[in-house]
Short mmCIF file of C-alpha atoms in Angstrom, two decimals:
data_model
loop_
_atom_site.label_atom_id
_atom_site.label_comp_id
_atom_site.label_asym_id
_atom_site.label_seq_id
_atom_site.Cartn_x
_atom_site.Cartn_y
_atom_site.Cartn_z
CA MET F 85 -15.36 9.07 14.46
CA MET F 86 -13.31 12.34 14.93
CA PRO F 87 -10.17 12.01 17.50
CA VAL F 88 -10.93 13.64 21.07
CA ASN F 89 -7.81 15.43 22.46
CA ALA F 90 -6.36 15.44 25.90
CA ALA F 91 -8.84 18.57 27.56
CA GLY F 92 -12.32 16.33 25.82
CA ALA F 93 -12.29 18.78 22.31
CA THR F 94 -12.74 17.18 19.20
CA ALA F 95 -9.98 17.10 17.08
CA THR F 96 -9.63 18.43 13.75
CA VAL F 97 -7.97 16.87 11.11
CA PRO F 98 -7.51 17.98 7.54
CA ALA F 99 -10.64 17.99 5.78
CA LYS F 100 -11.97 15.96 3.00
CA ALA F 101 -10.09 16.85 -0.16
CA THR F 102 -11.75 18.00 -3.18
CA ALA F 103 -10.89 16.12 -6.13
CA SER F 104 -10.99 17.45 -9.50
CA ALA F 105 -13.36 16.82 -12.15
CA SER F 106 -12.10 13.65 -12.57
CA GLY F 107 -11.85 12.68 -9.05
CA ASP F 108 -8.05 12.87 -9.05
CA ILE F 109 -6.19 15.03 -6.27
CA ILE F 110 -3.00 13.63 -7.68
CA ARG F 111 -2.16 13.16 -11.63
CA VAL F 112 1.21 12.27 -12.57
CA GLU F 113 1.98 12.75 -16.54
CA ARG F 114 4.81 11.26 -18.46
CA LEU F 115 6.97 12.46 -15.63
CA THR F 116 10.84 11.76 -16.30
CA LYS F 117 13.73 12.51 -14.23
CA VAL F 118 17.18 12.01 -15.28
CA TYR F 119 19.97 12.45 -13.55
CA GLY F 120 23.64 12.32 -16.14
CA ASN F 121 23.32 8.92 -17.86
CA THR F 122 21.01 7.73 -15.49
CA ARG F 123 17.10 7.94 -15.64
CA ALA F 124 15.45 7.71 -12.43
CA VAL F 125 12.12 8.30 -13.37
CA ASP F 126 11.06 7.13 -17.24
CA GLY F 127 7.76 8.44 -18.44
CA LEU F 128 6.05 7.74 -15.91
CA ASP F 129 2.31 8.21 -15.39
CA LEU F 130 -0.55 7.89 -12.48
CA SER F 131 -3.02 8.81 -10.44
CA VAL F 132 -4.32 9.08 -7.31
CA ARG F 133 -8.24 9.61 -6.18
CA ALA F 134 -9.00 12.18 -3.18
CA GLY F 135 -9.35 10.04 0.23
CA GLN F 136 -7.38 7.12 -0.79
CA ILE F 137 -4.13 5.54 0.17
CA PHE F 138 -2.04 5.38 -2.42
CA GLY F 139 1.39 2.76 -2.23
CA PHE F 140 3.90 3.73 -4.29
CA LEU F 141 5.81 0.01 -4.34
CA GLY F 142 9.18 -1.41 -5.87
CA PRO F 143 12.35 -2.31 -4.78
CA ASN F 144 15.76 0.57 -3.53
CA GLY F 145 16.67 2.14 -6.66
CA ALA F 146 13.44 1.85 -8.51
CA GLY F 147 12.52 5.54 -8.76
CA LYS F 148 10.16 5.72 -5.70
CA THR F 149 12.07 8.45 -4.05
CA THR F 150 12.54 10.53 -7.10
CA THR F 151 9.20 10.87 -7.80
CA ILE F 152 8.43 11.92 -4.68
CA ARG F 153 10.71 14.75 -4.66
CA VAL F 154 9.17 15.61 -7.87
CA MET F 155 5.19 15.86 -6.40
CA THR F 156 7.14 17.43 -3.39
CA THR F 157 8.73 20.38 -5.34
CA LEU F 158 12.25 19.38 -3.94
CA THR F 159 13.49 18.79 -7.56
CA LYS F 160 12.30 19.40 -11.05
CA PRO F 161 11.39 17.09 -13.56
CA THR F 162 13.06 16.41 -16.82
CA SER F 163 10.05 16.63 -18.50
CA GLY F 164 6.14 15.82 -18.25
CA ARG F 165 4.22 17.17 -14.97
CA VAL F 166 2.80 16.52 -11.81
CA ILE F 167 -0.43 18.35 -10.61
CA VAL F 168 -1.63 18.35 -7.05
CA ALA F 169 -5.29 19.62 -6.46
CA GLY F 170 -5.29 21.33 -9.52
CA HIS F 171 -1.58 22.76 -9.36
CA ASP F 172 1.53 22.48 -11.02
CA VAL F 173 4.15 21.39 -8.77
CA VAL F 174 6.93 23.47 -11.11
CA ARG F 175 4.61 26.16 -11.79
CA GLU F 176 2.37 26.67 -8.85
CA ALA F 177 4.79 25.24 -5.89
CA ALA F 178 3.96 27.51 -3.36
CA ALA F 179 0.16 26.55 -4.15
CA VAL F 180 1.17 22.77 -3.67
CA LYS F 181 3.25 23.30 -0.50
CA ARG F 182 -0.04 25.33 1.07
CA ILE F 183 -1.63 22.13 0.59
CA MET F 184 0.79 18.84 1.46
CA GLY F 185 2.71 17.88 4.15
CA VAL F 186 5.85 15.51 3.84
CA VAL F 187 7.70 12.85 5.67
CA GLN F 188 10.81 12.45 4.44
CA GLN F 189 12.35 8.89 4.74
CA HIS F 190 15.39 9.89 6.39
CA MET F 191 15.14 11.85 10.15
CA SER F 192 14.43 15.24 9.41
CA LEU F 193 13.97 16.98 12.63
CA ASP F 194 15.92 19.69 14.55
CA ARG F 195 18.40 17.40 17.55
CA GLU F 196 18.85 19.97 19.31
CA LEU F 197 15.02 20.98 19.52
CA THR F 198 12.22 19.66 21.38
CA VAL F 199 8.87 17.93 20.11
CA ALA F 200 7.00 20.80 20.48
CA GLU F 201 9.57 23.25 19.44
CA ASN F 202 9.87 21.17 15.83
CA MET F 203 6.42 21.45 15.19
CA GLU F 204 6.23 25.36 16.48
CA VAL F 205 9.11 25.83 13.35
CA HIS F 206 7.02 23.96 11.35
CA ALA F 207 4.21 26.24 11.96
CA LEU F 208 6.02 29.32 11.82
CA LEU F 209 6.74 28.87 8.48
CA HIS F 210 3.44 28.04 7.06
CA HIS F 211 2.56 31.72 9.07
CA MET F 212 -0.02 30.65 11.89
CA ALA F 213 -0.90 32.74 13.91
CA ARG F 214 0.19 32.41 17.52
CA GLY F 215 -3.22 31.04 19.44
CA ASP F 216 -3.96 28.65 16.04
CA ARG F 217 -0.56 27.21 16.50
CA ARG F 218 -0.23 26.59 19.73
CA ALA F 219 -3.94 24.87 19.93
CA ARG F 220 -3.07 23.05 16.39
CA ILE F 221 0.77 21.42 18.03
CA ALA F 222 -1.64 20.31 21.17
CA GLU F 223 -3.97 18.63 19.21
CA LEU F 224 -1.41 17.05 17.37
CA LEU F 225 0.67 15.77 19.79
CA SER F 226 -2.59 14.46 21.46
CA TYR F 227 -3.63 13.10 18.32
CA VAL F 228 -0.20 10.75 17.59
CA GLU F 229 -0.23 9.97 21.11
CA LEU F 230 3.05 12.05 22.51
CA SER F 231 1.35 14.65 24.72
CA GLU F 232 3.41 13.66 27.46
CA TYR F 233 6.75 14.14 25.49
CA ALA F 234 6.15 17.94 23.99
CA SER F 235 9.30 18.52 25.89
CA SER F 236 11.57 16.14 25.17
CA LEU F 237 14.37 16.87 22.90
CA VAL F 238 14.53 14.71 19.66
CA ASP F 239 17.45 12.30 20.71
CA ASP F 240 15.74 11.08 23.55
CA LEU F 241 13.03 9.62 21.50
CA SER F 242 12.50 5.81 20.49
CA GLY F 243 13.12 5.57 16.48
CA GLY F 244 8.65 4.72 16.42
CA MET F 245 8.33 8.13 18.66
CA LYS F 246 10.81 10.26 15.97
CA ARG F 247 8.62 9.18 13.38
CA ARG F 248 5.22 9.85 14.86
CA THR F 249 6.83 13.38 15.49
CA MET F 250 7.78 14.31 11.77
CA ILE F 251 4.02 12.62 10.85
CA ALA F 252 2.41 15.06 13.34
CA ARG F 253 4.88 18.26 12.26
CA ALA F 254 3.90 17.29 8.60
CA LEU F 255 0.12 18.05 10.06
CA VAL F 256 0.33 21.30 11.46
CA HIS F 257 -0.58 23.34 8.83
CA ARG F 258 -4.05 20.92 7.95
CA PRO F 259 -2.66 19.46 4.39
CA ARG F 260 -5.40 18.06 2.05
CA VAL F 261 -2.41 15.05 0.98
CA LEU F 262 0.59 13.90 3.04
CA PHE F 263 3.50 12.54 1.33
CA LEU F 264 4.79 9.58 3.16
CA ASP F 265 8.65 8.41 1.59
CA GLU F 266 9.30 4.65 3.46
CA PRO F 267 7.25 5.46 6.85
CA THR F 268 8.09 2.69 8.60
CA VAL F 269 11.86 1.87 7.20
CA GLY F 270 14.13 0.85 10.33
CA LEU F 271 11.11 0.28 12.47
CA ASP F 272 10.93 -2.71 14.62
CA PRO F 273 7.01 -4.39 14.03
CA GLN F 274 5.45 -3.24 17.00
CA SER F 275 6.57 0.32 16.06
CA ARG F 276 5.79 -0.19 12.33
CA ARG F 277 2.01 -1.48 13.56
CA ARG F 278 1.90 1.53 15.44
CA ILE F 279 2.52 3.53 12.34
CA TRP F 280 0.02 1.66 9.75
CA HIS F 281 -2.77 2.47 12.46
CA LEU F 282 -1.94 6.81 12.82
CA ILE F 283 -2.26 6.40 8.62
CA ARG F 284 -5.28 4.42 8.89
CA ARG F 285 -6.36 6.69 11.03
CA MET F 286 -5.07 10.00 9.49
CA ASN F 287 -6.97 8.63 6.12
CA ALA F 288 -10.56 7.78 7.86
CA ASP F 289 -10.26 11.61 8.76
CA GLY F 290 -9.85 12.88 5.46
CA THR F 291 -6.06 12.94 4.39
CA THR F 292 -4.80 11.64 1.31
CA VAL F 293 -2.30 9.83 1.40
CA PHE F 294 0.68 9.15 -0.59
CA LEU F 295 3.15 6.64 0.53
CA THR F 296 6.09 4.83 -1.10
CA THR F 297 7.41 1.19 0.17
CA HIS F 298 9.11 -1.92 -0.56
CA HIS F 299 7.45 -3.97 2.32
CA ILE F 300 4.90 -6.24 0.48
CA GLU F 301 2.93 -6.22 3.80
CA GLU F 302 2.56 -2.59 4.36
CA ALA F 303 1.36 -2.47 0.65
CA GLN F 304 -1.01 -5.01 1.38
CA VAL F 305 -2.62 -3.86 4.26
CA LEU F 306 -3.02 -0.44 3.99
CA CYS F 307 -3.48 0.55 0.15
CA ASP F 308 -6.73 1.17 -0.88
CA ARG F 309 -4.49 0.89 -4.84
CA VAL F 310 -0.37 0.44 -5.23
CA GLY F 311 1.74 1.25 -8.20
CA ILE F 312 4.52 -0.72 -8.58
CA ILE F 313 7.43 0.66 -10.23
CA HIS F 314 10.67 -1.04 -11.78
CA ARG F 315 13.52 0.48 -13.40
CA GLY F 316 11.70 4.05 -13.60
CA LYS F 317 8.86 2.40 -15.08
CA LEU F 318 5.57 1.68 -13.93
CA ILE F 319 4.89 -1.68 -14.99
CA ALA F 320 1.40 -2.19 -13.05
CA MET F 321 -1.16 -0.44 -11.27
CA GLY F 322 -4.61 -0.98 -9.42
CA GLU F 323 -5.91 -2.69 -6.08
CA PRO F 324 -3.66 -5.31 -4.11
CA ASN F 325 -6.29 -7.62 -4.79
CA GLU F 326 -6.98 -7.03 -8.10
CA LEU F 327 -3.16 -7.29 -8.90
CA ARG F 328 -3.17 -10.94 -7.23
CA SER F 329 -6.11 -12.33 -8.99
CA LYS F 330 -4.30 -11.55 -12.16
CA LEU F 331 -1.41 -13.97 -10.95
CA GLY F 332 -4.07 -16.20 -8.76
CA ILE F 333 -4.64 -16.05 -5.77
CA VAL F 334 -3.44 -19.68 -4.84
CA ALA F 335 0.21 -20.33 -4.94
CA VAL F 336 1.61 -23.51 -4.69
CA GLU F 337 5.56 -23.72 -3.65
CA SER F 338 7.70 -26.99 -4.43
CA VAL F 339 11.25 -28.23 -4.70
CA VAL F 340 11.43 -30.68 -7.63
CA ASP F 341 15.32 -32.08 -8.70
CA GLY F 342 16.61 -29.08 -6.65
CA ALA F 343 14.90 -25.96 -7.84
CA THR F 344 11.63 -24.13 -6.24
CA GLU F 345 9.29 -23.51 -8.39
CA TYR F 346 5.99 -21.32 -7.70
CA ARG F 347 2.66 -22.04 -9.31
CA PHE F 348 -0.93 -19.95 -9.18
CA PHE F 349 -4.51 -20.70 -9.78
CA PRO F 350 -7.38 -19.10 -9.36
CA ASP F 351 -8.74 -20.93 -6.40
CA GLN F 352 -8.24 -23.49 -3.61
CA ALA F 353 -9.59 -26.11 -5.71
CA ALA F 354 -7.53 -25.83 -8.77
CA ALA F 355 -4.04 -25.74 -6.85
CA MET F 356 -5.14 -29.30 -4.91
CA SER F 357 -5.95 -30.81 -8.51
CA TYR F 358 -2.32 -29.41 -9.09
CA LEU F 359 -1.24 -31.23 -5.46
CA GLN F 360 -2.16 -34.54 -7.11
CA THR F 361 0.38 -34.29 -10.52
CA LEU F 362 3.34 -33.26 -8.41
CA PRO F 363 6.04 -36.29 -8.49
CA PRO F 364 6.97 -38.12 -5.01
CA SER F 365 10.93 -36.71 -5.26
CA ALA F 366 9.01 -32.98 -4.67
CA ARG F 367 9.38 -31.90 -1.17
CA GLY F 368 8.86 -28.25 0.91
CA VAL F 369 5.56 -28.33 -0.70
CA LYS F 370 3.62 -25.50 0.34
CA VAL F 371 0.07 -23.63 0.11
CA ARG F 372 -0.80 -20.58 0.56
CA GLU F 373 -1.88 -17.48 -0.49
CA SER F 374 -0.19 -15.26 -3.45
CA ASN F 375 1.07 -11.70 -2.33
CA LEU F 376 1.89 -8.33 -4.56
CA GLU F 377 5.60 -9.82 -3.96
CA ASP F 378 4.64 -13.17 -5.81
CA PHE F 379 2.88 -10.31 -8.79
CA PHE F 380 6.31 -8.35 -8.33
CA ILE F 381 8.66 -11.46 -9.23
CA GLU F 382 6.66 -12.54 -11.94
CA LEU F 383 6.24 -9.25 -13.74
CA THR F 384 10.46 -8.87 -13.10
CA GLY F 385 12.04 -11.61 -12.11
CA GLN F 386 13.69 -10.03 -8.56
CA ARG F 387 12.39 -9.57 -5.20
CA VAL F 388 10.49 -6.01 -4.26
CA ASP F 389 13.53 -6.17 -1.64
CA GLU F 390 16.73 -6.52 -3.82
CA ARG F 391 18.63 -3.39 -5.04
#
């Protein structure tokens, strides 16, 4: 269902992206970015299909933000290339900027301007006609449920409202792809879930979403596919449940001789059979669904939220 603004008019959001012949709206090919002696991104290959929510998952310092900076033309790659909707982000940077929206991890709103004024500046940068930009701003403020705060200064907003303002601003010029770098970092649980709802809504209305995150729950509940990056390298990619099933969809935790052990099984019956083999000294036994963090730890020996 299309969103309706406060005046009762149908809100127009980005049209469903037209995919390339392969169906990919984003292609990353052998991307490498080197800073001094550090390879922040190391030979990265990945693809995102039009209409997906794609999650780029990894710990802080893994290379997520560097990758998204290259994708959004803010940083040039050392080697390799990124194609967004058929355009090379280095050779055709201007064309890429016209078809993408970007919400950075840090707060990038002008604190001396109101919510509507921040959006107006963005519309002017994209050379939108006066009538179009005013209507679009009103429409998007309704879309992100901030119409009553249009004249509020940025500093008077909560963290979640600021993030929704940044998303609305990024949508002003009707991008086909929206890049979100850690969209819920620092937000309380209620605000985080409100942003999740907005991301789902944007995607349902036709926007391809590429988001970076180190929140396991965020990747599992939002994303059609995820790519897991570790030390600059892509170590796994697939649907969240597909990756979980490679490990085992049921996890058993137990403490034996002072050490916590994790075992994974294809189903509940196999897990129950394993419980019968645990020694009487086993403590803290827990049977639960496995998750992407289990998968990540088994691959790397590191938690996603570790540096």
